[in-house]
Amino acid sequence: MPKQTLLEIHNLTKQFGGLKAVNDVSFSITRGAIHSLIGPNGAGKTTLFNLVTGLYVPTSGAIRFDGKDITGLAPEKLARLGISRSFQNLQVCMRMTVRDNVMVGAHGALGDSLLQGMFRFGSAGRKDADETRNADSLMRFVGIEDFADVIAADAPFGVLKRLEIARAMAARPRLLLLDEPAAGLNQTERVALETLIRDIARSGITVLVVEHDMKMVMSLSDHVVVLVNGAKAAEGTANEVRSNPDVIAAYLGAPAQESANA
C-alpha cells in the first residue's frame, strides 16, 4: 500500500528584506513517519517551522495539509486542523502547575492562541473533567505524572521539555512539530526522549523534528531534509543523507567555492 502524503511544501520562500531565510524549498511528509529537518545554524529550519505553523506568512510558495491549502492560515486555525508544535525556547507558564499547563494546550484546538489559553484557563479557574483526564493521560504518556501538581517553576528542566510535548499533544494533533526537543538534556534524558518520539509516532501522530543531535536524528528518522543557507541541500533516508557530499561539506565547514562545485 503506497504511503500517504500529509504535508506538502511547494517552492516555499520567506524573505526578510534582502535575506531569503527560506529559499524555494519543496518536500513532502508522509503520514505516521518521523521526519527530521537539519542544517547548520542559520540554515532556516525554525523559519520553516514558523511558516508551517502560521507564525510567518510565506513570501511565495504554498503549503498543503491533508490536501488542503493552508498557506498563511493563523496558528489557531492550523491547530483546529491538527497541526501542533513545541518551541525551541520553553513556552511554559511558570506560575501554573504542570497539569494546568498541559490543559492549556487543549485550548489551541478550540481556537485560542497559547497566550489566550493561559489567560482564559487561569482566570476562569475551571477544570473541565474531560480535559483533566486527557491531561493526566498525556502526563503518563510522556512520563511526568509525578509532577502533575508541581508548580512549573519548581520542576526540573527535563520535565519542562516533556511538558511542552504533552501540551502540544493536548490539542490532539495529526502533525506534531518538535523544535530542538533534545536541547539542554543530558544523555539519559536524550535516550528517553528518543523512545518517547517513537511512541508518539506509533500512536498515529506524524512527527517533524528540528534537531542538532545528529546521533538522535540518524537513529530516529524515516526521512531527513537538509537545509543550508535557506535552501534544500539534500533529502532522503538517514543513510542517504549522512553520505551526501553536500551535507558533509556543510557540516565540516568546507570553503564556499568548494561546496558550490561539489
C-alpha positions in Angstrom: 0.0 0.0 0.0 1.5 3.4 -1.0 2.4 5.8 1.7 0.0 8.8 2.0 1.2 12.4 2.0 0.1 14.5 4.9 2.1 17.8 4.4 3.4 19.2 1.1 5.8 22.2 0.9 5.9 23.7 -2.6 8.6 26.2 -3.6 8.4 27.9 -0.2 10.3 31.2 0.2 10.4 33.6 3.1 12.3 36.9 2.6 13.2 39.4 5.3 14.4 42.5 3.5 17.3 41.3 1.3 17.7 38.0 3.1 16.0 34.8 1.9 15.7 32.8 5.1 13.9 30.1 3.3 14.6 29.9 -0.4 12.4 27.9 -2.8 12.1 24.8 -0.6 10.0 21.8 -1.6 9.4 18.5 0.2 6.6 16.3 1.5 5.9 14.4 4.7 4.2 11.0 4.8 1.6 10.0 7.4 2.8 8.2 10.5 6.5 8.7 9.9 9.3 10.5 11.8 10.8 13.3 9.6 13.8 15.5 10.6 14.8 18.9 9.3 18.5 19.5 9.9 21.2 22.0 8.9 23.8 24.3 10.3 22.9 27.3 12.5 21.1 29.9 10.4 20.0 27.4 7.8 16.3 28.4 8.0 15.0 25.5 10.0 13.0 27.4 12.6 11.8 29.9 10.0 10.4 27.0 8.0 8.7 25.7 11.2 7.2 29.1 11.7 5.8 29.1 8.2 4.2 25.7 8.6 2.6 26.7 11.9 1.4 30.1 10.8 3.7 32.4 12.8 5.1 33.7 9.5 3.4 34.2 6.1 5.4 33.0 3.1 6.7 35.5 0.6 5.9 32.9 -2.1 5.1 29.3 -2.4 2.4 27.1 -0.9 1.8 24.7 2.0 -0.8 21.9 1.8 -2.0 19.8 4.7 -4.1 16.7 4.0 -4.8 18.0 0.5 -5.9 21.5 1.8 -4.1 24.7 1.0 -3.2 26.2 4.4 -0.8 28.8 3.2 -0.9 31.8 5.5 -3.5 30.5 7.9 -3.4 31.7 11.5 -1.9 29.3 14.2 -5.3 28.8 15.9 -6.9 27.7 12.6 -4.0 25.3 12.0 -4.4 23.9 15.5 -8.0 23.1 14.7 -6.9 21.3 11.5 -4.4 19.2 13.5 -1.0 20.9 13.5 0.7 21.5 16.8 4.2 22.3 17.9 6.7 22.7 20.7 9.2 25.6 20.9 13.0 25.8 20.9 12.7 28.2 23.9 10.3 26.9 26.6 6.8 28.5 26.4 5.7 27.5 29.9 3.6 29.4 32.4 5.9 29.1 35.4 3.3 30.0 37.9 0.8 27.3 36.9 1.0 23.6 37.8 2.4 21.1 35.3 -1.2 19.7 34.9 -2.7 23.1 34.2 0.0 23.9 31.6 -0.9 20.7 29.8 -4.6 21.6 29.9 -3.9 24.9 28.3 -2.8 23.1 25.2 -6.3 21.8 24.6 -7.5 25.4 24.1 -5.4 25.6 20.9 -7.8 23.2 19.3 -10.7 25.3 20.4 -9.4 28.4 18.6 -7.3 30.1 21.3 -3.7 31.1 21.0 -1.3 29.8 23.6 -1.4 33.1 25.5 -5.2 33.4 25.3 -5.4 29.8 26.5 -3.2 30.6 29.5 -5.2 33.7 30.4 -8.6 32.1 29.9 -7.8 29.0 31.8 -6.0 30.7 34.6 -8.7 33.4 35.1 -11.7 31.1 34.8 -10.2 28.6 37.3 -12.4 25.8 35.9 -11.1 22.4 35.2 -13.2 20.5 32.7 -13.3 16.9 33.7 -12.6 15.6 30.2 -9.6 17.9 29.8 -8.3 16.9 33.2 -8.5 13.2 32.3 -6.8 13.9 29.0 -4.0 15.9 30.7 -3.4 13.1 33.2 -3.3 10.6 30.4 -0.8 12.7 28.5 1.4 13.3 31.5 1.6 9.5 32.0 2.4 9.1 28.3 5.4 11.4 28.4 6.5 10.3 31.9 5.8 13.4 34.0 2.8 12.2 36.0 4.7 12.5 39.3 5.0 16.3 38.7 1.3 16.9 37.9 0.7 19.2 40.9 4.1 20.8 41.0 4.3 24.5 40.0 6.2 24.6 36.7 8.9 26.9 38.2 9.8 24.2 40.6 10.0 21.4 38.1 13.3 20.1 36.6 14.3 21.3 33.1 13.9 17.8 31.6 10.3 17.7 32.9 9.5 21.1 31.4 10.8 19.9 28.0 8.4 16.9 28.2 5.6 19.2 29.4 6.0 21.2 26.2 5.4 18.0 24.2 2.4 16.9 26.3 0.9 20.4 25.9 1.3 20.3 22.2 -0.3 16.8 22.1 -3.3 18.1 24.2 -4.6 19.7 21.0 -4.9 16.2 19.5 -2.7 16.9 16.5 -2.2 14.8 13.4 1.2 16.5 12.8 3.5 17.4 15.7 6.4 19.7 15.1 9.2 19.5 17.7 11.8 22.3 17.7 15.0 21.1 19.2 13.4 18.9 21.8 16.8 17.5 23.0 18.4 20.9 23.6 19.7 21.1 27.2 19.1 17.5 28.0 21.6 15.1 29.4 22.4 11.8 27.7 20.0 9.7 29.8 17.2 12.2 29.1 18.0 12.2 25.4 17.7 8.4 25.2 14.4 8.6 26.9 13.2 11.3 24.6 14.1 9.2 21.6 11.9 6.5 22.9 9.1 8.9 23.5 9.2 10.3 20.0 9.0 6.7 18.6 6.0 6.1 20.9 4.3 9.3 19.6 4.8 8.1 16.0 3.4 4.6 16.9 0.3 6.3 18.4 -0.5 7.6 14.9 0.9 11.1 15.1 3.2 12.2 12.3 6.3 13.9 13.6 8.6 16.6 12.2 11.7 17.3 14.2 14.3 20.1 14.1 17.3 18.8 16.0 21.1 19.3 16.2 21.8 16.0 17.9 22.8 14.1 14.7 23.1 10.8 16.5 19.4 11.1 17.5 18.4 12.3 14.1 20.1 9.4 12.3 18.7 6.8 14.7 15.1 8.1 14.7 14.3 9.4 11.3 12.5 7.7 8.5 13.2 10.7 6.3 15.6 13.7 6.6 15.6 17.1 4.8 18.8 19.2 4.9 18.7 23.0 4.7 21.8 25.1 4.0 21.6 28.8 3.7 17.8 28.6 3.4 17.8 26.2 0.5 17.3 22.4 0.4 20.7 20.8 0.0 19.6 17.1 0.3 16.9 14.8 1.4 16.4 11.0 1.8 16.8 8.3 4.3 19.3 8.8 7.2 21.9 6.6 5.4 21.5 8.6 2.1 21.8 11.9 3.8 24.8 11.1 6.0 26.8 10.0 2.9 25.8 13.0 0.8 28.9 15.1 -0.1 26.9 18.4 0.1 25.8 17.5 3.6 29.3 16.5 4.7 30.7 19.8 3.3 28.0 21.9 5.1 28.8 20.2 8.5 32.5 20.0 8.1 32.8 23.7 7.0 34.2 23.2 3.5 35.0 26.5 1.8 32.0 28.1 0.0 33.6 27.7 -3.5 34.5 24.1 -2.9 30.9 23.3 -1.6 29.4 25.1 -4.7 31.4 22.9 -7.0 30.8 19.6 -5.1 
